[in-house]
């Protein structure tokens, strides 16, 4: 990919993340479209807009040398002055720059032969730049004002007629011409290049800059003076042949005007060519093939300089093909979401390019056109028509700016909805979450709420999977982007909504996935943006409370329970998927542009939609700073440690219609008095910033904490107000355990052993502690697991065991001694084990059974 920074600046794409044809150097999920195609799909005008204010242009003008270096290295532009035939009033046809071939000294090789043909090499004219600045030129121009010093050296002008009347029909006149703006004060001329912002009708209305005119290039006349015009006194005409009188008369104004107009015309052509080299589609061995679009084709024209550099030209018109400034290519969803995709390799083509419209007033605004298209509708979604392309109003960026700014970028709601539709239709949102992407996704997470799941799967936890099957594309709503002092999203910048999202829950039973049930949910996820330092953009998420609503349940025939009760766990499940979603919306950094970088100063909705509280565009406003500038102070320090974890009881978790979320209370401290804090859970999205409470703590309440186990909470701090830098996060581990262990017995009469099998969702089996009571005796102290002699326990009348996990939850279970009748039934192959949990007193004293248990354990240790 080639980044043409100066054209990006002139084109006002100063906040675009990358510019190229068919891809993006910094966008790893993009690949060029196949067969050199450009995306031929319905386009959304004003999909995005970029505006540079007069203040922004002033900042750019301070870097004029860096911009100029892109097309005039060393501030020098070599302009070829080709041989041309021009008519001069009173003189006739003359050949200007009739130079002949290299080293030529006579007419035999073309020097002053009155003919312009292939033997005449152009005279190279050096143009020296002493300054460059940009101004808006209403209604559609960007004016580049250059202070130039032009030095042609000597070139030759002669008459086409070999027997010119002014030479008494004896010979042609031959003159040497030398133009140098430094010959008389002032040493420079000021040219104003009128760069018209046009849009190519063949190549998808892409932006093209054309040199419409050059002001100040006329010969000074009455009332005019340098440097705003060309001084005739700077042009000297000398005799170069036998007919000297005509060359002396060459000081006539008409002759000088024609010669100087030819010099200016060559300069104009050279500047357009220099611009085209930057704004037209390049072609060479290291570039993509010349593009094809909507029936238009192009071929590569090399520059003839000995290298393979060149530009693509339209096969029919011969005009250069405009390069695409923005992003265009095929999104490789598989590279980012491969472990989670449930349908092949979705192919989504995306385009966002400068074009369609532009305007100049006190600043300059250029629009982007955007489109998306799936290669095919995925089998995991119903085929739906794309949203209609409706006119999008241009963003009123100046009217809604809260403070002065240099550059602003907007993205329209209409374009976001187009992207969402085609992404969903491509299958990119069909996701399957398994233990590979979410290790906690095992049946133990669910079977407390669904006891019959335990009956189906047995005692051990089995892997589960959840498949997300969108039935409708996501839509986006843009808000004001207001965040309260306590971190509450008063008006989310963007809210992502999905209706009728189906979640299929599977368990691995008998070595194959079996669907247990399906939940249908509506999702509304509030999002905000935070800016780290100058130019790092980080998505943040608001509260997930109320973000997911279960609207229906189905496909639950395999389970005995009404799975409506399970619906309350869905927010927790979505939260468990949050880290994976956060990977899809990662932090990104805006690029430097030349010697500048964009420092974001505000972000909010633009163009209100009536009284709805919604907006047509998201607007990002920035100041332009030198790329080396520090735009925020040092990051504050932060210390954080867990004070307490408020975990609901099992009865509270299972008893209500909603699922209470555990809360981690974390003590925080910073060296910044105005510090604000934020957190993220298990690598998900960062929360919004909020101050510490009066007691120096923050509370983390998050649906992911419903899952039992140890969670990783990261806490960081930053100073409030203005651009900031966040501290390095501090990790605070939080263990959540709200359920008691499970216990069951298994009799092994051949070995005369009673196995006590206990398991907990959090505590390891070897760390569980047991207390024993034989018959009606007292409970022992808690200790490690022991082996139990079955016959001794039965003689003592049974065994009651209590199992305690590390959180202090205790489960009690009892093994009773079977009766004689039960033993007979046990011997029959048709009856199975008759062990139970109701304690029946026996004749054997409890202390004898404990002794037997101890002896058994002792023998095993020897």
Coordinates of N, CA and C in Angstrom, one line a residue, residues 683-789:
X683 N -10.7 -9.2 30.7 CA -10.2 -8.8 29.4 C -11.2 -8.2 28.5
X684 N -12.4 -7.9 29.0 CA -13.5 -7.3 28.2 C -13.3 -5.8 27.9
X685 N -14.4 -5.1 27.8 CA -14.3 -3.7 27.5 C -14.0 -3.0 28.8
X686 N -13.3 -1.8 28.7 CA -13.1 -1.0 29.8 C -14.4 -0.3 30.1
X687 N -14.7 -0.1 31.4 CA -15.8 0.7 31.9 C -15.6 2.2 31.6
X688 N -16.6 3.0 31.8 CA -16.5 4.4 31.8 C -15.7 4.9 33.1
X689 N -15.2 6.1 33.1 CA -14.4 6.6 34.2 C -15.4 7.0 35.3
X690 N -15.0 6.8 36.6 CA -15.8 7.3 37.7 C -14.8 7.6 38.9
X691 N -15.2 8.5 39.8 CA -14.4 8.8 40.9 C -14.5 7.7 42.0
X692 N -13.5 7.7 42.9 CA -13.7 6.8 44.0 C -14.7 7.3 44.9
X693 N -15.4 6.4 45.7 CA -16.4 6.8 46.7 C -15.7 7.5 47.9
X694 N -16.5 8.0 48.8 CA -15.9 8.7 49.9 C -15.0 7.9 50.8
X695 N -15.2 6.5 50.8 CA -14.4 5.6 51.6 C -13.2 5.1 50.8
X696 N -12.9 5.7 49.6 CA -11.8 5.3 48.8 C -11.9 4.0 48.1
X697 N -13.1 3.6 47.7 CA -13.4 2.4 47.0 C -14.1 2.6 45.7
X698 N -14.1 1.7 44.8 CA -15.0 1.6 43.7 C -15.7 0.2 43.8
X699 N -16.9 0.2 43.3 CA -17.6 -1.1 43.3 C -17.7 -1.6 41.8
X700 N -17.4 -2.9 41.7 CA -17.4 -3.5 40.4 C -18.6 -4.5 40.4
X701 N -19.7 -4.2 39.7 CA -20.8 -5.1 39.6 C -21.0 -5.4 38.1
X702 N -20.8 -6.7 37.8 CA -20.7 -7.1 36.4 C -21.3 -8.5 36.3
X703 N -22.1 -8.7 35.2 CA -22.8 -10.1 35.1 C -21.8 -11.2 34.9
X704 N -20.6 -11.0 34.4 CA -19.6 -12.1 34.3 C -19.3 -12.7 35.7
X705 N -19.4 -11.9 36.7 CA -19.1 -12.4 38.1 C -20.1 -13.4 38.6
X706 N -21.2 -13.6 37.8 CA -22.2 -14.7 38.2 C -21.5 -16.1 38.1
X707 N -20.6 -16.2 37.1 CA -19.9 -17.5 36.9 C -19.0 -17.7 38.0
X708 N -19.1 -18.9 38.6 CA -18.2 -19.2 39.8 C -16.8 -19.5 39.3
X709 N -15.9 -19.0 40.1 CA -14.5 -19.2 39.7 C -13.7 -17.9 40.1
X710 N -12.5 -17.8 39.7 CA -11.6 -16.6 39.9 C -11.6 -15.8 38.7
X711 N -12.0 -14.5 38.9 CA -12.1 -13.5 37.8 C -11.0 -12.5 38.0
X712 N -10.6 -12.0 36.8 CA -9.5 -11.1 36.7 C -10.1 -9.7 36.5
X713 N -10.0 -8.8 37.5 CA -10.5 -7.5 37.4 C -9.2 -6.6 37.3
X714 N -9.2 -5.8 36.2 CA -8.1 -4.8 36.1 C -8.6 -3.4 36.4
X715 N -7.8 -2.7 37.1 CA -8.2 -1.3 37.5 C -7.1 -0.3 37.1
X716 N -7.5 0.8 36.5 CA -6.5 1.8 36.1 C -7.0 3.2 36.4
X717 N -6.2 4.2 36.4 CA -6.5 5.6 36.8 C -6.0 6.5 35.7
X718 N -6.7 7.7 35.6 CA -6.2 8.8 34.8 C -6.8 10.1 35.4
X719 N -6.1 11.2 35.1 CA -6.6 12.5 35.6 C -7.8 12.9 34.9
X720 N -8.7 13.6 35.5 CA -10.0 14.0 34.9 C -9.7 15.3 34.1
X721 N -10.6 15.4 33.0 CA -10.5 16.5 32.2 C -9.4 16.5 31.2
X722 N -9.8 16.9 29.9 CA -8.8 17.0 28.8 C -8.2 15.7 28.4
X723 N -7.2 15.7 27.5 CA -6.5 14.5 27.1 C -5.8 13.9 28.2
X724 N -5.8 12.6 28.3 CA -5.1 12.0 29.5 C -4.4 10.7 29.1
X725 N -3.6 10.2 30.0 CA -2.9 9.0 29.8 C -3.3 8.1 31.0
X726 N -3.7 6.9 30.8 CA -4.1 6.0 31.9 C -2.9 5.3 32.4
X727 N -3.0 5.0 33.7 CA -1.9 4.2 34.3 C -1.9 2.8 33.8
X728 N -0.8 2.1 34.2 CA -0.7 0.7 33.9 C -1.7 0.0 34.8
X729 N -2.5 -0.9 34.2 CA -3.6 -1.6 35.0 C -3.0 -2.4 36.2
X730 N -3.7 -2.4 37.3 CA -3.4 -3.3 38.4 C -4.4 -4.4 38.4
X731 N -4.0 -5.7 38.5 CA -4.8 -6.8 38.5 C -5.3 -7.2 39.9
X732 N -6.6 -7.3 40.1 CA -7.2 -7.6 41.3 C -8.0 -8.9 41.1
X733 N -7.5 -10.1 41.6 CA -8.3 -11.3 41.4 C -9.4 -11.4 42.4
X734 N -10.6 -11.9 41.9 CA -11.8 -12.0 42.7 C -12.4 -13.4 42.5
X735 N -12.5 -14.1 43.6 CA -13.1 -15.4 43.5 C -14.6 -15.4 43.9
X736 N -15.4 -16.0 43.1 CA -16.9 -16.0 43.3 C -17.3 -17.5 43.5
X737 N -17.9 -17.8 44.6 CA -18.4 -19.1 44.9 C -19.7 -19.0 45.7
X738 N -20.8 -19.2 45.0 CA -22.1 -19.1 45.7 C -22.8 -20.4 45.8
X739 N -22.3 -21.5 45.3 CA -23.0 -22.8 45.5 C -22.2 -23.7 46.3
X740 N -22.9 -24.6 47.0 CA -22.3 -25.6 47.9 C -21.8 -26.8 47.1
X741 N -20.9 -27.6 47.6 CA -20.4 -28.8 46.9 C -21.6 -29.8 46.6
X742 N -21.4 -30.6 45.6 CA -22.3 -31.7 45.4 C -21.6 -33.0 46.0
X743 N -22.5 -33.9 46.6 CA -22.0 -35.1 47.2 C -22.9 -36.3 46.8
X744 N -22.2 -37.4 46.5 CA -23.0 -38.6 46.3 C -22.1 -39.8 46.8
X745 N -22.8 -40.9 47.0 CA -22.2 -42.1 47.5 C -22.2 -43.2 46.4
X746 N -21.2 -44.1 46.5 CA -21.1 -45.2 45.6 C -20.5 -46.4 46.3
X747 N -21.4 -47.4 46.5 CA -21.0 -48.6 47.3 C -20.3 -49.6 46.4
X748 N -19.1 -50.1 46.9 CA -18.4 -51.1 46.2 C -18.2 -52.3 47.2
X749 N -19.2 -53.3 47.1 CA -19.2 -54.4 48.1 C -18.1 -55.3 47.9
X750 N -17.6 -55.5 46.7 CA -16.5 -56.4 46.4 C -15.3 -56.0 47.2
X751 N -15.0 -54.7 47.3 CA -13.9 -54.1 48.0 C -14.2 -53.7 49.4
X752 N -15.5 -53.8 49.7 CA -16.0 -53.4 51.0 C -15.7 -51.9 51.3
X753 N -16.0 -51.1 50.3 CA -15.7 -49.7 50.4 C -16.9 -48.9 50.1
X754 N -17.1 -47.8 50.8 CA -18.2 -46.8 50.4 C -17.4 -45.5 49.9
X755 N -17.6 -45.3 48.7 CA -16.9 -44.1 48.1 C -17.8 -42.9 48.3
X756 N -17.2 -41.8 48.8 CA -17.9 -40.5 49.0 C -17.3 -39.6 47.9
X757 N -18.1 -39.3 46.9 CA -17.7 -38.5 45.8 C -18.2 -37.1 45.9
X758 N -17.3 -36.1 46.0 CA -17.7 -34.7 46.2 C -17.0 -33.9 45.2
X759 N -17.8 -32.8 44.8 CA -17.2 -31.9 43.7 C -17.8 -30.5 44.0
X760 N -16.9 -29.5 43.7 CA -17.4 -28.1 43.8 C -17.0 -27.4 42.6
X761 N -17.8 -26.3 42.3 CA -17.5 -25.5 41.1 C -16.2 -24.7 41.1
X762 N -15.7 -24.5 42.4 CA -14.6 -23.6 42.5 C -13.4 -24.3 43.2
X763 N -13.7 -24.9 44.3 CA -12.6 -25.6 45.1 C -12.2 -26.9 44.5
X764 N -10.9 -27.1 44.4 CA -10.5 -28.4 43.8 C -10.9 -29.5 44.7
X765 N -11.1 -30.7 44.1 CA -11.6 -31.9 44.9 C -10.7 -32.2 46.1
X766 N -9.4 -32.1 45.9 CA -8.4 -32.4 46.9 C -8.4 -31.4 48.0
X767 N -9.0 -30.2 47.8 CA -9.0 -29.2 48.8 C -10.3 -29.1 49.6
X768 N -11.3 -30.0 49.2 CA -12.5 -30.1 50.0 C -12.2 -30.7 51.4
X769 N -13.0 -30.3 52.3 CA -12.9 -30.8 53.7 C -14.2 -31.5 54.1
X770 N -14.0 -32.6 54.9 CA -15.1 -33.5 55.3 C -15.2 -33.6 56.8
X771 N -16.4 -33.7 57.2 CA -16.7 -34.0 58.6 C -17.7 -35.3 58.6
X772 N -17.4 -36.2 59.5 CA -18.1 -37.5 59.5 C -18.9 -37.7 60.8
X773 N -20.1 -38.4 60.6 CA -20.8 -38.8 61.7 C -21.3 -40.3 61.4
X774 N -21.0 -41.2 62.2 CA -21.4 -42.6 62.1 C -22.6 -42.9 62.9
X775 N -23.7 -43.4 62.3 CA -24.9 -43.6 63.1 C -25.4 -42.3 63.7
X776 N -25.7 -42.4 65.0 CA -26.2 -41.2 65.7 C -25.1 -40.5 66.5
X777 N -23.8 -40.8 66.2 CA -22.7 -40.2 67.0 C -22.5 -38.7 66.6
X778 N -21.5 -38.1 67.2 CA -21.2 -36.7 66.9 C -20.4 -36.6 65.6
X779 N -20.4 -35.4 65.0 CA -19.6 -35.1 63.9 C -18.1 -35.0 64.3
X780 N -17.2 -35.5 63.4 CA -15.8 -35.3 63.6 C -15.5 -33.9 63.2
X781 N -14.2 -33.5 63.4 CA -13.7 -32.2 62.9 C -13.5 -32.3 61.4
X782 N -13.6 -31.2 60.7 CA -13.3 -31.2 59.2 C -11.9 -31.6 58.9
X783 N -11.7 -32.4 57.9 CA -10.4 -32.8 57.5 C -10.5 -33.3 56.1
X784 N -9.4 -33.9 55.6 CA -9.3 -34.4 54.3 C -10.2 -35.6 54.1
X785 N -10.4 -36.0 52.9 CA -11.2 -37.2 52.6 C -10.6 -38.5 53.1
X786 N -11.4 -39.5 53.5 CA -11.0 -40.7 54.0 C -11.7 -41.9 53.2
X787 N -11.1 -43.0 53.3 CA -11.8 -44.2 52.8 C -12.7 -44.7 53.9
X788 N -13.8 -45.3 53.5 CA -14.8 -45.7 54.4 C -15.1 -47.2 54.2
X789 N -15.1 -48.1 55.3 CA -15.4 -49.5 55.2 C -16.9 -49.6 55.2

